[in-house]
Coordinates of C-alpha atoms in Angstrom, one line a residue:
M1 CA 0.0 0.0 0.0
K2 CA 1.3 3.4 -1.0
K3 CA 0.8 6.4 1.3
N4 CA 1.8 9.7 -0.3
M5 CA 3.4 12.0 2.2
N6 CA 4.6 14.9 0.0
I7 CA 4.0 18.0 2.1
E8 CA 5.5 21.4 1.4
W9 CA 7.6 22.7 4.2
A10 CA 5.9 25.5 6.1
G11 CA 6.9 28.0 8.7
L12 CA 6.4 26.9 12.3
N13 CA 4.0 29.6 13.6
M14 CA 1.8 28.0 16.2
G15 CA -1.5 28.9 14.4
R16 CA -0.5 27.1 11.2
R17 CA 0.9 23.8 12.5
R18 CA -0.9 20.8 11.1
F19 CA -2.2 18.1 13.5
L20 CA -2.3 14.7 11.8
Q21 CA -3.4 11.4 13.0
G22 CA -3.7 10.2 16.6
A23 CA -1.4 7.8 18.4
A24 CA -3.1 4.6 17.2
A25 CA -3.4 5.8 13.6
I26 CA 0.2 6.9 13.3
G27 CA 1.5 3.3 13.4
A28 CA -1.2 2.0 11.1
A29 CA -0.7 4.7 8.5
A30 CA 3.1 4.2 8.6
A31 CA 2.8 0.5 8.2
A32 CA 0.4 1.1 5.7
G33 CA 4.4 31.7 39.4
G34 CA 5.7 33.7 41.7
L35 CA 8.3 35.0 39.3
P36 CA 9.8 38.2 40.7
K37 CA 10.6 39.3 37.2
P38 CA 10.2 38.0 33.6
A39 CA 12.9 35.5 32.5
W40 CA 14.1 38.0 29.8
S41 CA 14.5 41.6 29.0
A42 CA 13.4 43.6 25.9
V43 CA 17.0 43.4 24.6
G44 CA 17.9 39.8 25.3
S45 CA 16.2 36.6 26.2
T46 CA 17.1 33.4 28.0
L47 CA 14.6 30.5 28.4
R48 CA 15.2 28.4 31.5
V49 CA 13.7 24.9 31.7
R50 CA 14.1 22.0 34.0
A51 CA 15.2 18.5 33.0
Y52 CA 14.9 15.5 35.3
S53 CA 18.4 14.3 34.7
D54 CA 21.7 15.6 33.6
L55 CA 23.3 15.5 30.1
K56 CA 24.7 12.1 29.2
S57 CA 25.7 12.5 25.6
L58 CA 25.1 14.8 22.6
D59 CA 25.5 11.8 20.3
P60 CA 22.1 10.5 19.0
A61 CA 23.5 7.0 19.2
F62 CA 24.2 7.2 22.9
S63 CA 21.7 9.8 24.3
S64 CA 19.5 8.8 27.2
G65 CA 15.8 9.1 26.6
L66 CA 13.8 12.4 26.9
P67 CA 16.5 14.5 28.7
G68 CA 18.9 13.7 25.8
E69 CA 16.4 14.5 23.2
A70 CA 15.5 17.8 24.9
V71 CA 19.0 19.0 24.3
Q72 CA 19.6 17.5 20.9
A73 CA 16.4 18.4 19.2
P74 CA 17.1 22.1 19.1
I75 CA 20.6 21.7 17.7
Y76 CA 20.1 19.0 15.2
N77 CA 17.5 18.6 12.4
K78 CA 15.4 15.5 11.5
L79 CA 13.6 14.7 8.3
I80 CA 10.4 15.1 10.2
Q81 CA 9.6 16.5 13.7
Y82 CA 6.7 15.8 16.1
N83 CA 3.9 18.3 15.9
P84 CA 3.3 20.4 19.0
G85 CA -0.3 20.1 20.2
S86 CA -2.9 17.7 21.5
E87 CA -2.6 15.0 18.8
W88 CA 0.3 12.8 17.8
G89 CA 1.5 13.7 14.4
W90 CA 4.5 15.1 12.5
Q91 CA 5.6 17.9 10.2
L92 CA 8.5 18.3 7.8
D93 CA 11.8 19.6 9.0
A94 CA 15.0 19.0 7.0
A95 CA 13.0 17.3 4.3
T96 CA 11.1 19.2 1.7
S97 CA 9.2 16.0 0.8
I98 CA 9.0 12.5 2.1
E99 CA 7.0 9.6 0.6
Q100 CA 6.6 6.0 1.5
V101 CA 6.5 4.3 -1.9
D102 CA 6.0 0.8 -0.6
S103 CA 6.2 -1.0 2.7
T104 CA 10.1 -1.0 2.8
H105 CA 11.1 2.1 0.8
I106 CA 10.8 5.8 1.8
K107 CA 12.0 8.5 -0.6
F108 CA 13.1 11.9 0.7
A109 CA 14.4 15.2 -0.5
L110 CA 16.3 17.7 1.7
R111 CA 15.9 21.4 1.9
D112 CA 18.7 23.3 0.3
D113 CA 19.1 25.9 3.0
I114 CA 20.4 23.8 6.0
G115 CA 24.1 23.9 6.8
F116 CA 26.3 22.7 9.6
T117 CA 28.1 25.3 11.7
N118 CA 31.9 25.6 12.0
G119 CA 32.5 25.2 8.3
Y120 CA 31.1 21.7 7.9
G121 CA 29.0 22.7 4.9
A122 CA 25.5 22.0 3.6
M123 CA 23.4 19.0 4.8
T124 CA 23.4 16.3 2.2
A125 CA 21.9 12.9 1.7
E126 CA 25.3 11.4 2.7
D127 CA 24.8 12.9 6.1
V128 CA 21.4 11.3 6.4
K129 CA 22.9 7.9 5.3
Y130 CA 25.7 8.2 7.8
S131 CA 23.4 9.3 10.7
F132 CA 21.0 6.5 10.3
E133 CA 23.3 3.6 9.3
R134 CA 25.7 4.2 12.2
I135 CA 22.8 3.7 14.7
V136 CA 22.4 0.1 13.4
D137 CA 26.1 -0.6 12.9
P138 CA 27.0 -3.6 15.2
A139 CA 30.5 -2.2 15.7
L140 CA 29.1 1.0 17.3
D141 CA 26.8 -1.0 19.7
S142 CA 24.3 1.9 20.1
P143 CA 21.8 1.3 22.9
N144 CA 19.3 3.3 20.8
K145 CA 19.6 0.8 17.9
P146 CA 16.0 -0.6 18.6
D147 CA 14.6 2.7 17.6
M148 CA 15.7 2.2 14.0
G149 CA 14.0 -1.2 13.9
T150 CA 14.4 -2.9 10.5
L151 CA 16.6 -0.3 8.8
S152 CA 18.8 -1.9 6.2
H153 CA 20.5 1.2 4.7
V154 CA 20.0 4.5 3.0
E155 CA 20.5 4.8 -0.8
V156 CA 21.9 8.2 -1.9
T157 CA 20.3 9.1 -5.2
G158 CA 21.4 12.7 -5.4
E159 CA 23.1 15.4 -3.4
R160 CA 20.0 16.0 -1.4
E161 CA 17.9 13.0 -2.3
G162 CA 17.8 9.4 -1.0
V163 CA 15.8 6.4 -0.2
I164 CA 15.5 4.8 3.3
V165 CA 15.4 1.0 2.8
L166 CA 14.0 -1.3 5.4
K167 CA 14.6 -5.1 5.6
E168 CA 10.9 -5.5 6.5
P169 CA 8.0 -3.2 7.2
F170 CA 8.5 -1.2 10.4
A171 CA 5.3 0.2 11.9
P172 CA 7.0 2.7 14.3
L173 CA 9.1 4.3 11.6
W174 CA 6.9 7.5 11.5
S175 CA 6.2 7.7 15.3
I176 CA 9.7 6.7 16.7
A177 CA 12.6 6.3 14.3
L178 CA 12.3 9.5 12.3
P179 CA 10.9 12.1 14.7
H180 CA 12.7 11.0 17.9
I181 CA 16.4 10.7 18.9
T182 CA 17.6 8.4 16.1
G183 CA 16.2 10.7 13.5
N184 CA 18.7 13.5 14.4
I185 CA 20.9 14.1 11.4
I186 CA 24.5 14.8 12.1
S187 CA 27.5 15.9 10.0
K188 CA 29.4 12.9 8.6
K189 CA 32.6 14.9 8.2
A190 CA 32.4 16.4 11.8
F191 CA 31.8 13.0 13.4
Q192 CA 34.4 11.2 11.4
E193 CA 36.9 13.9 12.4
A194 CA 35.9 13.3 16.1
G195 CA 36.6 9.6 15.8
G196 CA 33.1 8.3 15.0
R197 CA 31.3 9.4 18.1
I198 CA 31.1 12.3 20.5
A199 CA 30.3 12.7 24.2
T200 CA 29.2 16.0 25.9
S201 CA 30.4 18.6 23.4
A202 CA 29.2 19.0 19.9
P203 CA 31.5 19.9 17.0
T204 CA 28.7 21.4 14.9
A205 CA 25.0 22.1 14.8
S206 CA 22.4 22.6 12.1
G207 CA 19.2 23.6 14.0
P208 CA 17.9 26.9 15.3
Y209 CA 20.2 26.6 18.3
M210 CA 23.8 25.6 18.9
F211 CA 25.4 23.9 21.9
K212 CA 27.5 26.3 23.9
E213 CA 28.5 24.6 27.1
W214 CA 27.7 22.0 29.7
Q215 CA 28.3 22.6 33.4
P216 CA 27.9 19.2 35.0
R217 CA 24.9 19.0 37.4
Q218 CA 24.2 22.7 36.8
K219 CA 23.1 23.4 33.3
V220 CA 23.4 22.9 29.6
V221 CA 23.5 26.2 27.6
L222 CA 22.2 26.5 24.0
V223 CA 22.5 29.7 22.0
R224 CA 20.8 31.0 18.9
N225 CA 22.4 29.7 15.6
P226 CA 23.0 32.7 13.4
D227 CA 23.2 30.6 10.3
W228 CA 19.7 29.0 10.7
K229 CA 17.4 29.8 7.8
G230 CA 14.2 28.5 9.1
S231 CA 11.7 30.3 11.4
P232 CA 13.9 32.4 13.7
A233 CA 14.7 31.0 17.1
A234 CA 12.6 32.9 19.7
F235 CA 15.4 33.1 22.4
D236 CA 19.0 34.2 22.5
S237 CA 19.7 31.2 24.7
I238 CA 18.2 28.2 26.4
E239 CA 19.4 26.9 29.7
I240 CA 18.4 23.4 30.7
L241 CA 18.8 22.8 34.4
P242 CA 19.0 19.2 35.7
I243 CA 16.8 19.1 38.9
D244 CA 16.0 15.5 40.0
D245 CA 13.2 16.4 42.4
E246 CA 10.0 18.1 41.1
N247 CA 9.4 19.7 44.5
S248 CA 12.7 21.4 44.2
A249 CA 11.9 22.4 40.6
E250 CA 8.6 24.0 41.7
I251 CA 10.5 26.0 44.4
A252 CA 13.0 27.1 41.7
F253 CA 10.1 28.3 39.5
E254 CA 8.6 30.3 42.3
A255 CA 12.0 31.9 42.9
G256 CA 12.2 33.0 39.3
E257 CA 15.0 30.5 38.4
L258 CA 12.9 28.6 35.9
D259 CA 10.4 29.5 33.2
F260 CA 9.1 26.0 32.6
T261 CA 9.0 22.8 34.7
A262 CA 7.1 19.7 35.6
V263 CA 5.6 19.9 39.1
P264 CA 4.8 17.1 41.5
V265 CA 1.4 15.7 41.6
S266 CA 1.2 16.6 45.2
S267 CA 1.0 20.3 44.1
V268 CA -1.7 19.9 41.5
E269 CA -4.8 20.4 43.6
R270 CA -3.3 23.5 45.2
L271 CA -2.1 24.9 41.9
R272 CA -5.4 24.3 40.2
G273 CA -6.9 26.9 42.5
A274 CA -4.0 29.3 42.8
A275 CA -1.1 29.1 40.4
P276 CA 1.9 31.3 41.3
K277 CA 1.9 34.9 40.0
N278 CA 2.6 34.8 36.2
G279 CA 2.4 31.0 36.3
V280 CA 0.2 28.8 34.2
L281 CA -0.6 25.2 35.1
K282 CA -1.4 22.6 32.4
E283 CA -2.1 18.9 32.9
Y284 CA -1.4 16.1 30.3
P285 CA -1.9 12.4 30.1
S286 CA 1.4 10.6 30.7
L287 CA 3.0 7.7 28.7
Y288 CA 5.7 7.1 31.3
Y289 CA 5.7 3.7 32.9
V290 CA 6.9 3.0 36.4
W291 CA 7.6 -0.5 37.7
L292 CA 9.4 -2.5 40.4
G293 CA 12.1 -4.7 38.8
M294 CA 14.1 -7.6 40.1
N295 CA 17.6 -8.6 39.0
L296 CA 17.2 -12.1 37.7
D297 CA 20.9 -12.7 37.9
N298 CA 21.2 -11.8 41.5
P299 CA 21.6 -15.0 43.7
K300 CA 19.0 -13.7 46.2
L301 CA 16.3 -13.6 43.5
Q302 CA 16.7 -16.9 41.8
N303 CA 13.6 -18.4 43.4
P304 CA 10.5 -17.7 41.2
K305 CA 8.1 -18.3 44.1
L306 CA 9.9 -15.5 46.1
R307 CA 9.6 -13.1 43.1
Q308 CA 5.9 -13.9 42.8
A309 CA 5.4 -13.4 46.6
I310 CA 7.0 -9.9 46.1
Q311 CA 4.6 -9.2 43.2
Y312 CA 1.5 -10.1 45.1
A313 CA 2.5 -8.3 48.3
I314 CA 2.6 -4.9 46.5
N315 CA -0.5 -2.8 46.8
L316 CA -0.7 -0.3 43.8
P317 CA -3.6 1.9 45.1
M318 CA -1.6 2.5 48.3
I319 CA 1.4 3.6 46.1
T320 CA -0.6 5.9 43.8
E321 CA -2.5 7.4 46.8
A322 CA 0.6 8.1 48.9
A323 CA 3.2 8.9 46.2
Y324 CA 0.9 10.5 43.6
F325 CA -1.9 11.8 45.8
G326 CA -4.5 9.9 43.8
I327 CA -3.8 11.9 40.7
A328 CA -2.0 9.0 39.0
K329 CA -3.7 5.7 38.6
P330 CA -2.4 2.1 38.8
S331 CA -1.2 0.7 35.5
T332 CA -1.7 -2.7 33.9
G333 CA 1.6 -2.9 32.2
L334 CA 4.1 -1.0 30.1
I335 CA 1.6 0.4 27.6
A336 CA -0.7 3.2 28.6
P337 CA -4.5 3.4 27.8
G338 CA -5.2 4.6 24.3
L339 CA -2.2 2.8 22.7
V340 CA -2.1 -0.4 20.8
G341 CA -1.2 -3.2 23.2
H342 CA -2.8 -1.8 26.4
R343 CA -4.0 -4.5 28.7
E344 CA -7.3 -3.9 30.4
Q345 CA -6.0 -5.7 33.5
S346 CA -2.7 -7.2 34.7
L347 CA -2.3 -10.8 35.8
I348 CA -2.0 -9.7 39.4
P349 CA -4.7 -7.7 41.1
E350 CA -4.1 -3.9 41.6
A351 CA -4.2 -4.3 45.4
G352 CA -2.2 -7.5 45.3
D353 CA -3.2 -10.4 47.5
I354 CA -1.4 -10.5 50.8
E355 CA -2.5 -14.0 51.8
K356 CA -1.4 -15.4 48.4
A357 CA 1.9 -13.5 48.9
R358 CA 2.4 -15.2 52.2
Q359 CA 1.5 -18.6 50.8
L360 CA 4.0 -18.1 47.9
L361 CA 6.7 -17.1 50.3
E362 CA 6.1 -20.2 52.3
E363 CA 6.2 -22.4 49.2
S364 CA 9.5 -20.8 48.2
G365 CA 11.1 -22.2 51.3
E366 CA 13.0 -18.9 51.7
T367 CA 13.3 -17.5 55.3
N368 CA 14.8 -14.4 56.8
V369 CA 14.7 -12.6 53.4
S370 CA 16.3 -9.2 53.3
L371 CA 16.7 -7.2 50.1
T372 CA 17.8 -3.8 48.9
L373 CA 15.6 -1.5 46.9
D374 CA 17.4 1.1 44.8
V375 CA 15.6 4.3 43.9
N376 CA 16.1 7.7 42.3
N377 CA 16.2 10.6 44.7
T378 CA 12.8 12.2 44.2
T379 CA 10.1 12.7 46.8
T380 CA 7.7 10.7 44.7
F381 CA 9.9 7.7 44.2
V382 CA 11.2 7.6 47.7
T383 CA 7.6 7.6 49.0
A384 CA 6.7 4.8 46.6
A385 CA 9.7 2.8 47.8
Q386 CA 8.6 3.3 51.4
I387 CA 5.2 1.9 50.6
I388 CA 6.8 -1.1 48.9
Q389 CA 9.0 -1.5 51.9
A390 CA 5.9 -1.6 54.2
N391 CA 4.1 -4.0 51.9
L392 CA 6.9 -6.5 51.9
A393 CA 7.3 -6.2 55.6
E394 CA 3.8 -7.5 56.0
I395 CA 4.9 -10.8 54.6
G396 CA 8.2 -10.9 56.5
I397 CA 10.6 -9.5 53.9
A398 CA 12.9 -6.8 55.1
V399 CA 13.8 -4.1 52.6
E400 CA 16.5 -1.5 52.8
V401 CA 15.9 1.5 50.6
N402 CA 19.0 2.9 48.9
V403 CA 18.5 6.5 47.5
H404 CA 20.7 7.7 44.7
E405 CA 21.1 11.0 42.9
A406 CA 20.1 10.8 39.2
A407 CA 23.7 10.8 37.8
T408 CA 24.4 7.7 39.9
F409 CA 21.1 6.0 39.6
W410 CA 21.1 5.8 35.8
T411 CA 24.3 3.9 35.8
L412 CA 23.3 1.2 38.3
G413 CA 22.3 -1.4 35.7
E414 CA 24.8 -0.7 33.0
E415 CA 27.6 -3.2 32.6
A416 CA 29.7 -0.4 30.9
S417 CA 29.7 1.5 34.2
G418 CA 31.3 -1.3 36.2
D419 CA 30.2 -4.2 38.4
Q420 CA 27.5 -2.4 40.4
W421 CA 24.8 -4.2 38.4
K422 CA 25.7 -7.4 40.2
K423 CA 24.6 -5.8 43.5
L424 CA 21.2 -4.7 42.2
E425 CA 18.3 -6.6 43.8
L426 CA 15.1 -4.6 43.6
V427 CA 15.0 -1.4 41.7
L428 CA 12.2 1.2 41.2
N429 CA 12.4 2.5 37.7
R430 CA 10.7 4.8 35.3
F431 CA 11.1 4.9 31.5
S432 CA 9.8 7.5 29.0
M433 CA 7.5 6.4 26.2
L434 CA 6.5 7.2 22.7
P435 CA 3.1 6.6 20.9
D436 CA 3.9 3.1 19.7
P437 CA 4.2 -0.1 21.9
Y438 CA 7.4 -1.0 20.2
Y439 CA 9.2 1.6 22.2
A440 CA 8.1 -0.1 25.4
T441 CA 9.2 -3.7 24.7
S442 CA 12.4 -2.7 22.9
W443 CA 14.3 -2.3 26.2
F444 CA 13.6 -5.7 27.6
T445 CA 15.2 -7.9 24.9
C446 CA 18.3 -10.0 25.3
A447 CA 20.3 -7.4 23.4
Q448 CA 19.5 -4.8 26.1
V449 CA 20.8 -6.8 29.0
G450 CA 23.4 -4.7 30.7
K451 CA 22.2 -1.6 28.9
W452 CA 18.6 -0.7 29.7
N453 CA 17.4 -4.1 30.6
W454 CA 18.3 -4.1 34.3
E455 CA 16.2 -7.1 35.2
R456 CA 18.4 -9.0 32.8
Y457 CA 15.4 -10.8 31.4
C458 CA 16.3 -12.7 28.3
S459 CA 13.8 -14.8 26.4
K460 CA 14.2 -15.9 22.7
E461 CA 10.4 -16.2 22.6
F462 CA 9.9 -12.6 23.8
D463 CA 12.5 -11.3 21.4
A464 CA 10.8 -13.1 18.5
L465 CA 7.4 -11.7 19.5
H466 CA 8.9 -8.2 19.8
E467 CA 10.4 -8.4 16.4
A468 CA 7.3 -9.9 14.8
A469 CA 5.0 -7.2 16.3
A470 CA 7.2 -4.4 14.9
I471 CA 6.7 -5.6 11.3
E472 CA 3.0 -6.6 11.7
T473 CA 0.7 -4.3 9.7
D474 CA -2.6 -5.6 11.2
T475 CA -3.4 -3.4 14.2
Q476 CA -5.5 -6.0 16.0
K477 CA -2.7 -8.6 15.7
R478 CA -0.2 -6.1 17.0
D479 CA -2.5 -5.4 19.9
E480 CA -2.6 -9.1 20.8
M481 CA 1.1 -9.5 20.4
Y482 CA 2.0 -6.6 22.8
R483 CA -0.5 -7.8 25.4
K484 CA 1.1 -11.2 25.3
A485 CA 4.5 -9.7 25.6
Q486 CA 3.5 -8.0 28.8
D487 CA 2.0 -11.2 30.1
M488 CA 5.3 -12.9 29.5
M489 CA 7.2 -10.3 31.4
E490 CA 4.8 -10.4 34.4
E491 CA 4.9 -14.2 34.5
T492 CA 8.7 -14.2 35.2
G493 CA 8.0 -12.6 38.5
A494 CA 10.6 -10.0 37.8
Y495 CA 8.2 -7.1 37.2
R496 CA 5.4 -5.4 39.1
F497 CA 3.9 -2.7 37.0
L498 CA 2.9 0.3 39.1
T499 CA 1.6 3.4 37.2
H500 CA 1.9 5.6 34.2
E501 CA 2.0 8.7 36.4
A502 CA 0.4 12.0 35.4
T503 CA 2.1 15.0 33.9
A504 CA 1.6 18.5 35.2
I505 CA 3.6 21.5 34.0
L506 CA 4.0 25.0 35.2
Y507 CA 5.2 27.8 33.0
N508 CA 5.6 31.6 32.9
N509 CA 2.8 33.2 31.0
A510 CA 5.4 35.3 29.1
I511 CA 6.3 32.2 27.0
K512 CA 4.3 30.1 24.7
P513 CA 5.4 26.4 25.2
A514 CA 5.4 23.9 22.4
L515 CA 4.7 20.5 23.8
R516 CA 3.9 17.0 22.6
P517 CA 0.5 15.5 23.6
D518 CA 2.2 13.9 26.7
G519 CA 3.6 17.3 27.9
F520 CA 7.2 16.8 26.8
T521 CA 9.0 19.9 25.6
L522 CA 9.8 20.7 21.9
L523 CA 12.2 23.5 22.8
R524 CA 13.0 24.5 19.3
Y525 CA 9.4 25.6 18.8
F526 CA 9.0 27.5 22.1
E527 CA 8.0 31.2 21.6
K528 CA 7.5 34.4 23.5
A529 CA 3.8 35.0 24.3

C-alpha cells in the first residue's frame, strides 16, 4: 500500500501547524508563578527549563531518553519532527518532501538551506545515510539501535535525495525512528573527524540553536544559531537545568530561576486553584511507565516463588495514593491506555493479595529474606519505595531503601559502568515512552541486558514476539502481540507494573510552550507570548 506524504515545508508559527493522526493511527498509517521578574528583558532573552536528569551525551546513538532529546532536538534537524499540540503527528523539518513508496522504501528530498556550523557545509543525503546507518552498525553498539527497527541502509540518489530502505515493514518508523532521537541528522565529516562518536560537546550544529557549554549538574546552555534559515529561534539562549526532584523544581520556578518545569502531583490540587503569579498550570496524560524490577541474575532472587510473593505483596492503590496523591492511577503494564497493546488488567490484582503472597513465600522455602531497593532521589519515588518496603514487611521480607542522585542511579544497571549491576536486587524504575508499543518492549530484549534491561530478562520467545510485532501491519494482531509480551514479562515474577503517572507542568505566562501530547517539551518551537 502506498501512502503519499509529500507535504511542502511550512513556517512553524503556532497557528499554522498541522495536526495529523492520533497515536493509534500513526502506526497504522506508517505500516500502511511567583516569578519576581520576567525571564528575559526587551533586549535579550534566556529561556530556562528543568530536565529531570543531567546530560549524558550529545551523540544521537548514545543519548538517554527524553533528557537527551530535549538537548539534541534544538541543535540537530530531522527529516520530520513531532507536531506540538494535543494529537500525535509530524511535520516536515529538514525534508522538503518524504514519501513511503512501498512497505520498505521511503523517498526523501532535503531542503537546500540547511548547513552545519563551524564550516562543515551543507546538509546532504550522505549525512542522512551516515546518521541512520551508524545507529544500526553492530560495531558502534548503540543502545538506541532498537529505535531504528528494521533499517537496512539508505541509498543516496542525489546530493540532497535518497531512499530509506527497510529489511521488513516497520510500523513505528513514523512515530519513533524518524521524529525521535535516532532521527537526528549529524554531520558525517564532523563526526568522522571526532573519531566516529562524541560525548558531551558538539563539533557542529544545524538547528535553530547551537550547543555552547555543559556545566555538570548545573546546566546545559544552548545559544541561537545565526546561520539558521528556518523560522527564527525565539530566544537568544536556552538553559536546561538538571533538577532531580519536582518539588525542588517547583520552588525554583517560584524563585524565578525557571520558566518551565514539571511539578509534583502533590501540588496539582493547590495549583489548580492558585497558580503562582505569572504561572500557568497545564495537565497532560502521561505515557511514562513505572515499575518495580528484580535482577534475575542476583543470587538472592533466583527463586520464582519468592519473586511472585513480592509481586502479590505490593498494593498499587496504596502507592498511587501516597506517592501520587490519587492523581495518577495504577497501571496494567508498560503500555498506557489509548495505545495499541494496552491491557485492560494485569495478571496480578491492583491491590495485590497479601494472603497469596504469604503462601507463595512459604512455598518458596525462603526464610529471613532481606533485600535492597534502589531508587532515584525524588520525593515521589522515595515515597513509593517506602510503601513497597511496608508492603513487603507485611509478609516478613525486610527491605533497605538505597536512595541515589540521578547521575548515579542511571548507571546502576549498566555493565559499561562497572560491576554495580551485580549488586542490584530490587529497583524502582521509570522509562519514558512514545506513541507506539514497540518503544516499550524494545528495552527488555536480550540485546538490552546490561544496557537498559536491568532485570536481565532474556527470552528468545519474547525477542521473537517483539520483532514480529514491529513488522506486523494488522493493528489488531499487533495489539494481541503486545498484550502477550507484557503477560510474559509479568509471568517471570521480575516485574510489578505500578503506574503511568500523570504530567503537570508550570510555565511563565510570558512564554508560549510547544509540547507533545504527553507534555514533553519541543524546545525549538517555544516562543514568546
